[in-house]
GROMACS .gro file of C-alpha atoms in nm:
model
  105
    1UNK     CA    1  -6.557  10.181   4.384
    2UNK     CA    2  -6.333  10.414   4.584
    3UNK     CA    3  -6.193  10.504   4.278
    4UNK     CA    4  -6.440  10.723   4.180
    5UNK     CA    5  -6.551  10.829   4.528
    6UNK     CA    6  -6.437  11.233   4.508
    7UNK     CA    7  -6.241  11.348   4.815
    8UNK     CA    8  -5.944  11.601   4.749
    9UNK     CA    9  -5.734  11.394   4.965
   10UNK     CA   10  -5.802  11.035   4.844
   11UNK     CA   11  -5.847  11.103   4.493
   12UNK     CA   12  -5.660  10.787   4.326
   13UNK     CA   13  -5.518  10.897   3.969
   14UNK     CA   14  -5.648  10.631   3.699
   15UNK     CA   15  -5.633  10.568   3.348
   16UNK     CA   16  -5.716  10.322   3.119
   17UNK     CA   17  -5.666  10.188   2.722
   18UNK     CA   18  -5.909  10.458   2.682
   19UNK     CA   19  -5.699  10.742   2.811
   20UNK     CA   20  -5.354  10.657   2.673
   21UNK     CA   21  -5.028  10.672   2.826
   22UNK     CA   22  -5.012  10.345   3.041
   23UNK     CA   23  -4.662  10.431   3.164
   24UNK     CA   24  -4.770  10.764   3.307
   25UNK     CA   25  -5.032  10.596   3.471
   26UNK     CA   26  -5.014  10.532   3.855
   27UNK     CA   27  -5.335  10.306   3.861
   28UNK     CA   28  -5.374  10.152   3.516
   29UNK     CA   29  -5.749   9.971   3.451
   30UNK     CA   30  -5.738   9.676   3.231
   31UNK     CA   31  -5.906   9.320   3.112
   32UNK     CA   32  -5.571   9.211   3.001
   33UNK     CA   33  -5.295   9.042   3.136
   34UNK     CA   34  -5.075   9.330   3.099
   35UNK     CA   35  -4.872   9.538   3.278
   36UNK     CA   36  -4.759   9.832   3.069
   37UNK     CA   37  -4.732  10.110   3.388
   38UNK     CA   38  -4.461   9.886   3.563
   39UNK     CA   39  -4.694   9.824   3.851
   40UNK     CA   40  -4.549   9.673   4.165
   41UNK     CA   41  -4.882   9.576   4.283
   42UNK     CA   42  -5.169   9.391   4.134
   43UNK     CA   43  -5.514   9.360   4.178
   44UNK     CA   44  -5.721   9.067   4.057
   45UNK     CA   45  -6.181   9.114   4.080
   46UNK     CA   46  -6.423   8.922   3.930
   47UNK     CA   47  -6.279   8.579   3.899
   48UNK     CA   48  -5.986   8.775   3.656
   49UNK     CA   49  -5.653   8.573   3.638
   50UNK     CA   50  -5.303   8.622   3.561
   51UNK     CA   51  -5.022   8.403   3.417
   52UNK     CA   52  -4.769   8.712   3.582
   53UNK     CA   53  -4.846   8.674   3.958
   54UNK     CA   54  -4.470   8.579   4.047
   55UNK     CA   55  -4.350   8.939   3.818
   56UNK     CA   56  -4.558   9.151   4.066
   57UNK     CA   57  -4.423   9.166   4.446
   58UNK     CA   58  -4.810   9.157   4.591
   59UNK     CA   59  -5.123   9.043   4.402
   60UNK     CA   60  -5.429   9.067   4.553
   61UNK     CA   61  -5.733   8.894   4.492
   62UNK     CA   62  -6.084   9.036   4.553
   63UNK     CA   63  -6.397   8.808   4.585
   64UNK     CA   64  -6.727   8.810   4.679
   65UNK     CA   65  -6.689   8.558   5.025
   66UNK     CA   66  -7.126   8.509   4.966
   67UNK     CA   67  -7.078   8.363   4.620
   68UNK     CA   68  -6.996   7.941   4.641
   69UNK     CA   69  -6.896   7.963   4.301
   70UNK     CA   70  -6.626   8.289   4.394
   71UNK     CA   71  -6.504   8.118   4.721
   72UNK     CA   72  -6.462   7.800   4.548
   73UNK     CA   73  -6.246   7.899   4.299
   74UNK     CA   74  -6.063   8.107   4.551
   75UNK     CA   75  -5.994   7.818   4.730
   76UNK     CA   76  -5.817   7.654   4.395
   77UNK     CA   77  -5.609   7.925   4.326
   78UNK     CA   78  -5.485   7.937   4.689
   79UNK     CA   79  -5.423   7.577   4.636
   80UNK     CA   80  -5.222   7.689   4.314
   81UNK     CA   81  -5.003   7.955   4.484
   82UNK     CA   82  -4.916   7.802   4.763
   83UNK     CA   83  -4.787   7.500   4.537
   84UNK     CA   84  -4.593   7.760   4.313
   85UNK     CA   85  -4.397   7.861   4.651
   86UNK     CA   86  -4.593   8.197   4.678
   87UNK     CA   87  -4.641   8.341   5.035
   88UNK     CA   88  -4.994   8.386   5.115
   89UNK     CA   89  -5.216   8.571   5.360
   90UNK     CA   90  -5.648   8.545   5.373
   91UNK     CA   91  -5.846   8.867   5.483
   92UNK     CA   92  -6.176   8.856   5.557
   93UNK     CA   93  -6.419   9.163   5.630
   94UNK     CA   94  -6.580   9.121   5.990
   95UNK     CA   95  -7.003   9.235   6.032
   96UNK     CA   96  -6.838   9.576   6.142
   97UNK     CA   97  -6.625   9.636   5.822
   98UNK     CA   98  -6.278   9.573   5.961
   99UNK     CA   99  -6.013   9.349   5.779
  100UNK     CA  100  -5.876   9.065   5.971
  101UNK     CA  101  -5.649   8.795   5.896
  102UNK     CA  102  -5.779   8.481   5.852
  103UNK     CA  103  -5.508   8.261   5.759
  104UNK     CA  104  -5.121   8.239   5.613
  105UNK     CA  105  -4.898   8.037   5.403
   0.00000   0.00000   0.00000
């Protein structure tokens, strides 16, 4: 949601199918498995998947950590990476908001 939280110095440009010009776009809002900005960096919410994980150099996986369902399926896909070779870390948000890592592979 930051992305549309106004602040004149966090402002993160955007765009979308909608607004045209993917590869003038630094953040570039999809449902597809595409990557038509050249994006080094991906981000994966809502249970979305990708078959391009290994084109991206980090790909980062959001989920909701109080949904079984979510954290299940997290758990597979770590399974799945880790057997593809990829290196992995686990974040987890702590009561007071803070990141910390959880656990690497």
């Amino acid at each position: 949601s930051y992305l549309w939280t106004y602040n004149d110095r966090g402002f993160l440009p955007h765009g979308s199918v909608r607004d045209g010009f993917a590869e003038l776009q630094p953040v570039w809002l999809t449902e597809r498995d595409e990557n038509p900005n050249a994006a080094q960096v991906l981000f994966l919410t809502d249970g979305a998947v990708s078959g391009h994980v290994a084109d991206f150099a980090l790909c980062v996986e959001l989920l909701d950590g109080n949904n079984e369902s979510a954290v299940t399926t997290g758990r597979d896909r770590w399974r799945d990476y880790k057997a593809a070779g990829h290196k992995l870390t686990y974040w987890q948000q702590n009561p007071a908001g803070k990141w910390e890592q959880k656990a690497e592979a």
